[in-house]
Coordinates of C-alpha atoms in Angstrom, one line a residue:
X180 CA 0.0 0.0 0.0
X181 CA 1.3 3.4 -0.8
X182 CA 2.1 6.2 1.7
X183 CA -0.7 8.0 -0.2
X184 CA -3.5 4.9 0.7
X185 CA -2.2 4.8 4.1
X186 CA -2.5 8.7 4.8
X187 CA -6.1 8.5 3.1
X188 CA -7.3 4.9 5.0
X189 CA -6.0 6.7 8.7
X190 CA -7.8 10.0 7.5
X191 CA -10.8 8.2 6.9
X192 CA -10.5 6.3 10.4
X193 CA -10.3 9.3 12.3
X194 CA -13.4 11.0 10.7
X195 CA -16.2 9.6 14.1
X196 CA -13.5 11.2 16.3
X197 CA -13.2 14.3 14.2
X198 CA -17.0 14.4 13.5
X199 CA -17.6 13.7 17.4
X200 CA -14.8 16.5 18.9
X201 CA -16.6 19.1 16.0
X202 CA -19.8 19.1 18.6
X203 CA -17.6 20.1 21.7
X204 CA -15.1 22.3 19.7
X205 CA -16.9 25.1 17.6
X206 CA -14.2 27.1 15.6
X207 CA -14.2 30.9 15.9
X208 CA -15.5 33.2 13.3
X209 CA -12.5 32.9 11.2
X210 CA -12.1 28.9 11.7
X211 CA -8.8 29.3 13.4
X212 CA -6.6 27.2 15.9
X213 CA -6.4 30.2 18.2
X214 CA -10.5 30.4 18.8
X215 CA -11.2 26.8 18.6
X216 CA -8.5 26.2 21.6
X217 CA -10.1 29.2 23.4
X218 CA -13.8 28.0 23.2
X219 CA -12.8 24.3 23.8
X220 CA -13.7 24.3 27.6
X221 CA -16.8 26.3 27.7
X222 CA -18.7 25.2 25.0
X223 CA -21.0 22.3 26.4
X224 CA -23.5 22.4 23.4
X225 CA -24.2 23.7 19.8
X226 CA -27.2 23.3 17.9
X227 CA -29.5 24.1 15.2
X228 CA -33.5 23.2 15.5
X229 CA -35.2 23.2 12.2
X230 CA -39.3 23.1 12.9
X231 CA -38.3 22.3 16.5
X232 CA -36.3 19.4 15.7
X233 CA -32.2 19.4 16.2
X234 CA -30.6 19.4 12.6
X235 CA -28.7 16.0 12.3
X236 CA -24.7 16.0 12.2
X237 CA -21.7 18.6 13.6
X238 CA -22.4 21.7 14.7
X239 CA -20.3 24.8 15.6
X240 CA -21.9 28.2 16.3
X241 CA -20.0 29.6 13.4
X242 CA -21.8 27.7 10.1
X243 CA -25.0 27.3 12.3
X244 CA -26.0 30.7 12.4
X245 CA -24.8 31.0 8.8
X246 CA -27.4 27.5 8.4
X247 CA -29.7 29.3 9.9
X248 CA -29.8 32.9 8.2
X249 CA -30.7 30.4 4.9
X250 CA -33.5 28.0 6.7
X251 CA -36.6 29.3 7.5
X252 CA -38.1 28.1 10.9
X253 CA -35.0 27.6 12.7
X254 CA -32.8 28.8 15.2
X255 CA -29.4 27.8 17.3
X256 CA -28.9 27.5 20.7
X257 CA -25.4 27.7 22.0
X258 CA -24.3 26.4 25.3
X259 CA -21.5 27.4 27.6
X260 CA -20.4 27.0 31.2
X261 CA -18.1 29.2 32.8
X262 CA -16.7 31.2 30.0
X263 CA -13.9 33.8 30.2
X264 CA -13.4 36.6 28.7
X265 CA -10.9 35.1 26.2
X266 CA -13.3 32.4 25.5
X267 CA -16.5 34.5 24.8
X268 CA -14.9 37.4 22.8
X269 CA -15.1 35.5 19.5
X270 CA -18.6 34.6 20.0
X271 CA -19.8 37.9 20.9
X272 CA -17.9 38.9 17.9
X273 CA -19.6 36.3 15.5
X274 CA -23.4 37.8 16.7
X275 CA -22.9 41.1 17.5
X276 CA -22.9 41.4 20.9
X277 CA -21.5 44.5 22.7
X278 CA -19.1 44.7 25.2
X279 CA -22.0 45.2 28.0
X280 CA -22.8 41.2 27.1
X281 CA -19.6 40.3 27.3
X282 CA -19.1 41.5 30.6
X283 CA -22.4 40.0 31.7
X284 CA -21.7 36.4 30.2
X285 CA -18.3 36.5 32.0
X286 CA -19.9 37.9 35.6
X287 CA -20.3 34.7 38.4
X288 CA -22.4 37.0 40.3
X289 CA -25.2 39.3 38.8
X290 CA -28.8 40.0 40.2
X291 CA -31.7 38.6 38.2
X292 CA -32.4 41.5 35.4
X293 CA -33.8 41.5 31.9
X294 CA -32.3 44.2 29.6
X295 CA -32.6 45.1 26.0
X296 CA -29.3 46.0 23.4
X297 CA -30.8 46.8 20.1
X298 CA -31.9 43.3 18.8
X299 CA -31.0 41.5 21.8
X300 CA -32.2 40.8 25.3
X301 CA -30.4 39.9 28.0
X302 CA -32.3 37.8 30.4
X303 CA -30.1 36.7 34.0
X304 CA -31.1 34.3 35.9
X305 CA -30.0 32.8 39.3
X306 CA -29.1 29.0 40.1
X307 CA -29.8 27.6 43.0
X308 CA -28.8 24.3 44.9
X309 CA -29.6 22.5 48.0
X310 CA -26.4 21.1 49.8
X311 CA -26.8 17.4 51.1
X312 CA -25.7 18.0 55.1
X313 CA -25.7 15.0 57.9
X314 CA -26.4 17.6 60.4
X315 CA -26.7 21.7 60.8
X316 CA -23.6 22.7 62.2
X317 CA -22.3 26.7 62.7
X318 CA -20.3 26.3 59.6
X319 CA -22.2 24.0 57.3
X320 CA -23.3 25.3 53.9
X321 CA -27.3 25.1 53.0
X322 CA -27.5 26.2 49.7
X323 CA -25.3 26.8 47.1
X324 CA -26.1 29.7 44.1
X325 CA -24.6 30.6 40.2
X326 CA -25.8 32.2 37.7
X327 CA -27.3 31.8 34.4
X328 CA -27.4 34.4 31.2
X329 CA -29.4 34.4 28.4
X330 CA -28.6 35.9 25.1
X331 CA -32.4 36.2 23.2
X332 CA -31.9 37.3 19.1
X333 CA -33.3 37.0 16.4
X334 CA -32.5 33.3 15.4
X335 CA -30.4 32.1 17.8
X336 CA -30.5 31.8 22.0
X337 CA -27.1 31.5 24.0
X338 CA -27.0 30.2 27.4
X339 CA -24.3 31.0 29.6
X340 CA -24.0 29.4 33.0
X341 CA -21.6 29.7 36.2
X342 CA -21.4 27.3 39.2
X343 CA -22.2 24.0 39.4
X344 CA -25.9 24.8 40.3
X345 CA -28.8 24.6 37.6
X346 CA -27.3 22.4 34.7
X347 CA -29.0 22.9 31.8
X348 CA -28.5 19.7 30.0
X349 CA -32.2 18.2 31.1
X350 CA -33.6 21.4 30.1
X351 CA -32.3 21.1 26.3
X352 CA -33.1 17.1 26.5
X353 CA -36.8 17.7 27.6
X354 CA -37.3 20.8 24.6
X355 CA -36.2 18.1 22.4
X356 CA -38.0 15.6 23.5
X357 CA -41.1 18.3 23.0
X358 CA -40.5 19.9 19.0
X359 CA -43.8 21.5 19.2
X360 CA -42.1 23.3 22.3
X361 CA -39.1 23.7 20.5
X362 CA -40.5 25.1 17.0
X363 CA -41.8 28.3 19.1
X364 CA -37.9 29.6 19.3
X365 CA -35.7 30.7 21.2
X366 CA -38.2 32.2 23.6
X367 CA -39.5 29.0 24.6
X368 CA -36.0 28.0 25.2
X369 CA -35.8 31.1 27.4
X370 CA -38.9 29.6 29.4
X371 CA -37.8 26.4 30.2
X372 CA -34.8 27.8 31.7
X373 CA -36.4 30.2 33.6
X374 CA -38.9 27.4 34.2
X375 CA -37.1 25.0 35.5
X376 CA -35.0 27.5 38.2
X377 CA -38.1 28.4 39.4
X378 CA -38.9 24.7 39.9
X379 CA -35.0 24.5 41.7
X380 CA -36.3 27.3 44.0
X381 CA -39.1 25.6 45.6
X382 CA -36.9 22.4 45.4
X383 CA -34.5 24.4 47.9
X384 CA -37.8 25.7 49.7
X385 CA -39.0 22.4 50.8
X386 CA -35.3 21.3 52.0
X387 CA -35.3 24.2 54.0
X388 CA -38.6 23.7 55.4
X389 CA -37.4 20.2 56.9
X390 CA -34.5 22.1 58.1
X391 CA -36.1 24.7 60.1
X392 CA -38.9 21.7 60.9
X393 CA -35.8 19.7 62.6
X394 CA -34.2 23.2 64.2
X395 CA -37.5 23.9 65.9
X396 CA -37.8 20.3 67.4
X397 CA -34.2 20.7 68.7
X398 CA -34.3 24.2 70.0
X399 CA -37.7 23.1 72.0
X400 CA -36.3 19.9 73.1
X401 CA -36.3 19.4 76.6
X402 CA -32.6 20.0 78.5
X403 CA -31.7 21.2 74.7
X404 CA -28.4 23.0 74.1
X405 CA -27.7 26.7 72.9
X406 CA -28.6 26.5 69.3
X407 CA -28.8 30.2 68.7
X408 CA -25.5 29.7 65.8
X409 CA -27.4 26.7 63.8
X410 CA -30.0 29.3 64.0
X411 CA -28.0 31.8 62.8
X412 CA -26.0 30.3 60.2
X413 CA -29.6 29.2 58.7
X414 CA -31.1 32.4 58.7
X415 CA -27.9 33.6 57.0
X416 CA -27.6 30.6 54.3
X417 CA -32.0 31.6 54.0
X418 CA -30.9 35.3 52.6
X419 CA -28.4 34.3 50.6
X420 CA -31.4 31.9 49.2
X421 CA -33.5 35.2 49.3
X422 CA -31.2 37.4 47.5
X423 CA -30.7 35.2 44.9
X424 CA -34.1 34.4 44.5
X425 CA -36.5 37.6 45.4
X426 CA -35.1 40.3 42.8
X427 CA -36.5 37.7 39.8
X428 CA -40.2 39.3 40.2
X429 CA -40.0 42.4 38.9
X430 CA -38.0 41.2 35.5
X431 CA -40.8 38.4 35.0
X432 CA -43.1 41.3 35.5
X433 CA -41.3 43.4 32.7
X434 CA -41.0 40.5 30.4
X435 CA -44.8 39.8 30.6
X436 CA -45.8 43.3 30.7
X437 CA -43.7 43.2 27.0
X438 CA -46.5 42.5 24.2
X439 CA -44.6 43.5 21.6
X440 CA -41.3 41.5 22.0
X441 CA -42.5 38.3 23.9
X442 CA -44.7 36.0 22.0
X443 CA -48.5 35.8 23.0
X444 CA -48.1 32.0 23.7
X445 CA -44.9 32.4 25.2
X446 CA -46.4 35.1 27.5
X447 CA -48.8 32.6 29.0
X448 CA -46.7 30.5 30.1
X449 CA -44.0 33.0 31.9
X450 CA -47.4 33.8 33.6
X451 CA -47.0 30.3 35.0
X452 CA -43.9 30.7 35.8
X453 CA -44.3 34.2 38.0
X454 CA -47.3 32.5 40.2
X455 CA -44.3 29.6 41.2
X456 CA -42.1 32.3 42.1
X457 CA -44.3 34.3 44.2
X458 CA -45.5 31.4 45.8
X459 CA -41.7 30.8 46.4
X460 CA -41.1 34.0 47.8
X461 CA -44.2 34.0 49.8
X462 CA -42.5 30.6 51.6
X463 CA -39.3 32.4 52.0
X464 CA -40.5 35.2 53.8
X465 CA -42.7 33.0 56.0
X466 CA -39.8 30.8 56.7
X467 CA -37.9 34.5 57.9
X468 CA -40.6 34.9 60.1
X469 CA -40.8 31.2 61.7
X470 CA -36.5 32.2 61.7
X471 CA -37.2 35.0 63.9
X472 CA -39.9 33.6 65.9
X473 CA -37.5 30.6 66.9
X474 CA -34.7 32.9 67.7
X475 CA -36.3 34.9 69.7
X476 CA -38.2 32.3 71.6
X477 CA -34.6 30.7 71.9
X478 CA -33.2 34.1 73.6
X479 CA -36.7 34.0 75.8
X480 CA -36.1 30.4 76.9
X481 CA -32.5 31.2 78.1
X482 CA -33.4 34.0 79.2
X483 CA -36.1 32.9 81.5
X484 CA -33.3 29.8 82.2
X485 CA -30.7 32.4 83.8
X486 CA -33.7 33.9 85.7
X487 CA -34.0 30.1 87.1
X488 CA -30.5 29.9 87.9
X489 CA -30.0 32.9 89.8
X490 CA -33.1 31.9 91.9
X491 CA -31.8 28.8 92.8
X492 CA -28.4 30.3 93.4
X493 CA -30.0 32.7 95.7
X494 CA -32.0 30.5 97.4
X495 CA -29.6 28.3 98.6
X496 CA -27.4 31.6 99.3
X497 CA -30.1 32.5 101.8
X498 CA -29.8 29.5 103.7
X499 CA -26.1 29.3 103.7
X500 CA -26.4 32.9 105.0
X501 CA -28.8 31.8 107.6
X502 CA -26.4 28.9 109.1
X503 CA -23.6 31.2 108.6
X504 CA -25.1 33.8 110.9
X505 CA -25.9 31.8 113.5
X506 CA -22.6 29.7 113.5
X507 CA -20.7 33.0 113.5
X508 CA -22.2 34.5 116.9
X509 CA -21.6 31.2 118.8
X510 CA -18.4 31.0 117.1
X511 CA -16.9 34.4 119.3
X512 CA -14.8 33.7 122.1
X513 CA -16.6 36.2 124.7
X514 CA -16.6 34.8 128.4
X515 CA -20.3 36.4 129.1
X516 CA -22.6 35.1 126.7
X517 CA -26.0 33.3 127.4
X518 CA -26.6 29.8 127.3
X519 CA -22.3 29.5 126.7
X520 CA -21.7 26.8 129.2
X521 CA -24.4 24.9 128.6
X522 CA -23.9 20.7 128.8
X523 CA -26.2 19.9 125.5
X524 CA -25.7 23.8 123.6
X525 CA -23.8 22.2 120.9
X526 CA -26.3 19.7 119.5
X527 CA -29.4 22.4 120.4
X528 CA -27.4 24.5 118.0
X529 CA -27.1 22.1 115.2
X530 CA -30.7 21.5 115.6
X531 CA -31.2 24.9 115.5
X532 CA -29.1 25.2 112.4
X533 CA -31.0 22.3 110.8
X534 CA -34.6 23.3 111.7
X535 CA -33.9 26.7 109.6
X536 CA -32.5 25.4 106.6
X537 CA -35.1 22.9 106.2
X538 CA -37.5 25.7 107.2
X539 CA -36.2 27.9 104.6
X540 CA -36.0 25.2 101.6
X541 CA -39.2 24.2 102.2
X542 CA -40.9 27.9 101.8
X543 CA -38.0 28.0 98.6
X544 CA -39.3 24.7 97.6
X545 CA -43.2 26.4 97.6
X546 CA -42.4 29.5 95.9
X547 CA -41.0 27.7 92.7
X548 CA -37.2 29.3 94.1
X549 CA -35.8 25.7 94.3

């Protein structure tokens, strides 16, 4: 066989590997080395959907917006996780995307906003994830947020997401397994996203609840130990939950308040989405409250428990005191003092001494004191 036949049979083996590492490794805008080795780690998935169904073969962002600028009823949906700067230039480049987006996509940590650049919006999003613990401990971590960005144009959807919360793999596998879904565009890809965080949030919500459920059974327990730092650290990992969760409302109220660039259909079902989040919300804030409630009534209870101490302490002070008195004036050394000489003074005395401190925890005893 020549060297020729060889270099062609080897060529033609490696084509599945090529084919497969073309879906993982989108070139740049200009095909090179230099932006497919800078995308390589972010991009987790490139597609184009043609009448809601995912157009067979390789894909990189590049040649499937090009595909889809010629092919009516379609639209690409480009996935990343965890992009830098480096990574996302080129593809902000490719669709037009301003600087603004680019600082956005490359952000962890950004409030939940929806904002409009010309023909895009940009739709953020927070993740949200409850953290498997054997116990609440001072330190131990609850929940555990990211982020998610949405690039909405005309054509094409980008999904951008940081942390390990929220993957967005099931999200794209359900669409698909839906094309009539999927045919609406990239705006229905926007609302399973935002869907299915919402659906995370009161996830979260009902961890919590068996949290604070457990935490209250403790706190109350009886002979229970100073919980006030679990309580605490729960409050603090329940606003971290709020923060990320809260500020959502009023850009679901902007984006169904938009009649001109949301959908009608599409509109409908964000409506859906908004009555999950306020009812989210709604447990959130009650869950501050119950926080609150069991703090305080934790400061009460130790309070009224220190009351209960320095009772007892004083009680038995005040028959020390008595014992002490009386030990301490038969205990001078005067010559002239009544009943000093007498044969059986010493056990009368004791007696004495005994008859008042049993006198005196007794009355202690009745008064709730001991």
């Amino acid at each position: 066989m020549s060297d020729e036949q060889q270099a062609g049979v080897a060529w033609a083996w490696t084509a599945p590997l090529r084919k497969a590492a073309s879906r993982i490794r989108p070139t740049g805008p200009a095909g090179s080395a230099d932006d497919d080795d800078a995308t390589h780690g972010s991009v987790i998935d490139c597609a184009v959907y043609v009448d809601g169904r995912r157009w067979p073969g390789a894909c990189d962002y590049d040649d499937g917006l090009a595909t889809v600028r010629q092919t009516p009823g379609s639209f690409l949906w480009l996935g990343l996780h965890e992009p830098s700067e480096a990574d996302f230039a080129p593809i902000a480049k490719r669709f037009g995307l301003d600087e603004l987006a680019v600082e956005a996509a490359t952000t962890r940590r950004q409030r939940p906003k929806i904002e409009h650049f010309a023909d895009v919006t940009l739709f953020v999003l927070r993740t949200t994830r409850y953290v498997e613990h054997s116990a609440l401990t001072e330190t131990c971590e609850v929940v555990e947020t990211g982020s998610v960005v949405l690039f909405i144009g005309d054509g094409y959807v980008i999904t951008v997401r940081h942390g390990p919360a929220g993957p967005l793999g099931p999200v794209r596998a359900d669409l698909e397994r839906r094309p009539d879904r999927m045919a609406q565009g990239p705006w229905a890809v926007a609302h399973a996203v935002a869907d299915r965080m919402v659906d995370s949030y009161l996830e979260v919500a009902v961890a919590f609840e068996n949290d604070i459920d457990e935490l209250e059974d403790h706190v109350f327990a009886p002979q229970s130990q100073n919980r006030a730092a679990q309580i605490y650290q729960l409050k603090r990992e329940l606003m971290e939950f709020k923060r990320a969760v809260a500020p959502l409302q009023h850009p679901l109220a902007a984006l169904i308040d938009d009649k001109e660039g949301l959908p009608k259909e599409i509109r409908r079902y964000f409506r859906d989405v908004n009555d999950h989040l306020l009812r989210t919300v709604e447990r959130i804030v009650a869950y501050d409250d119950l926080l609150n409630s069991i703090l305080q009534a934790r400061l009460a209870q130790l309070s009224v428990d220190q009351n209960n101490d320095m009772r007892k302490i004083a009680a038995w002070a005040a028959i020390a005191a008595a014992q002490t008195a009386i030990a301490g004036i038969y205990g001078m050394n005067f010559d002239y003092m009544p009943e000093l000489h007498w044969k059986y003074g010493y056990v009368i005395v004791l007696a004495l001494m005994f008859v008042v401190a049993s006198a005196m925890y007794r009355a202690f005893r009745r008064s709730g004191w001991l």
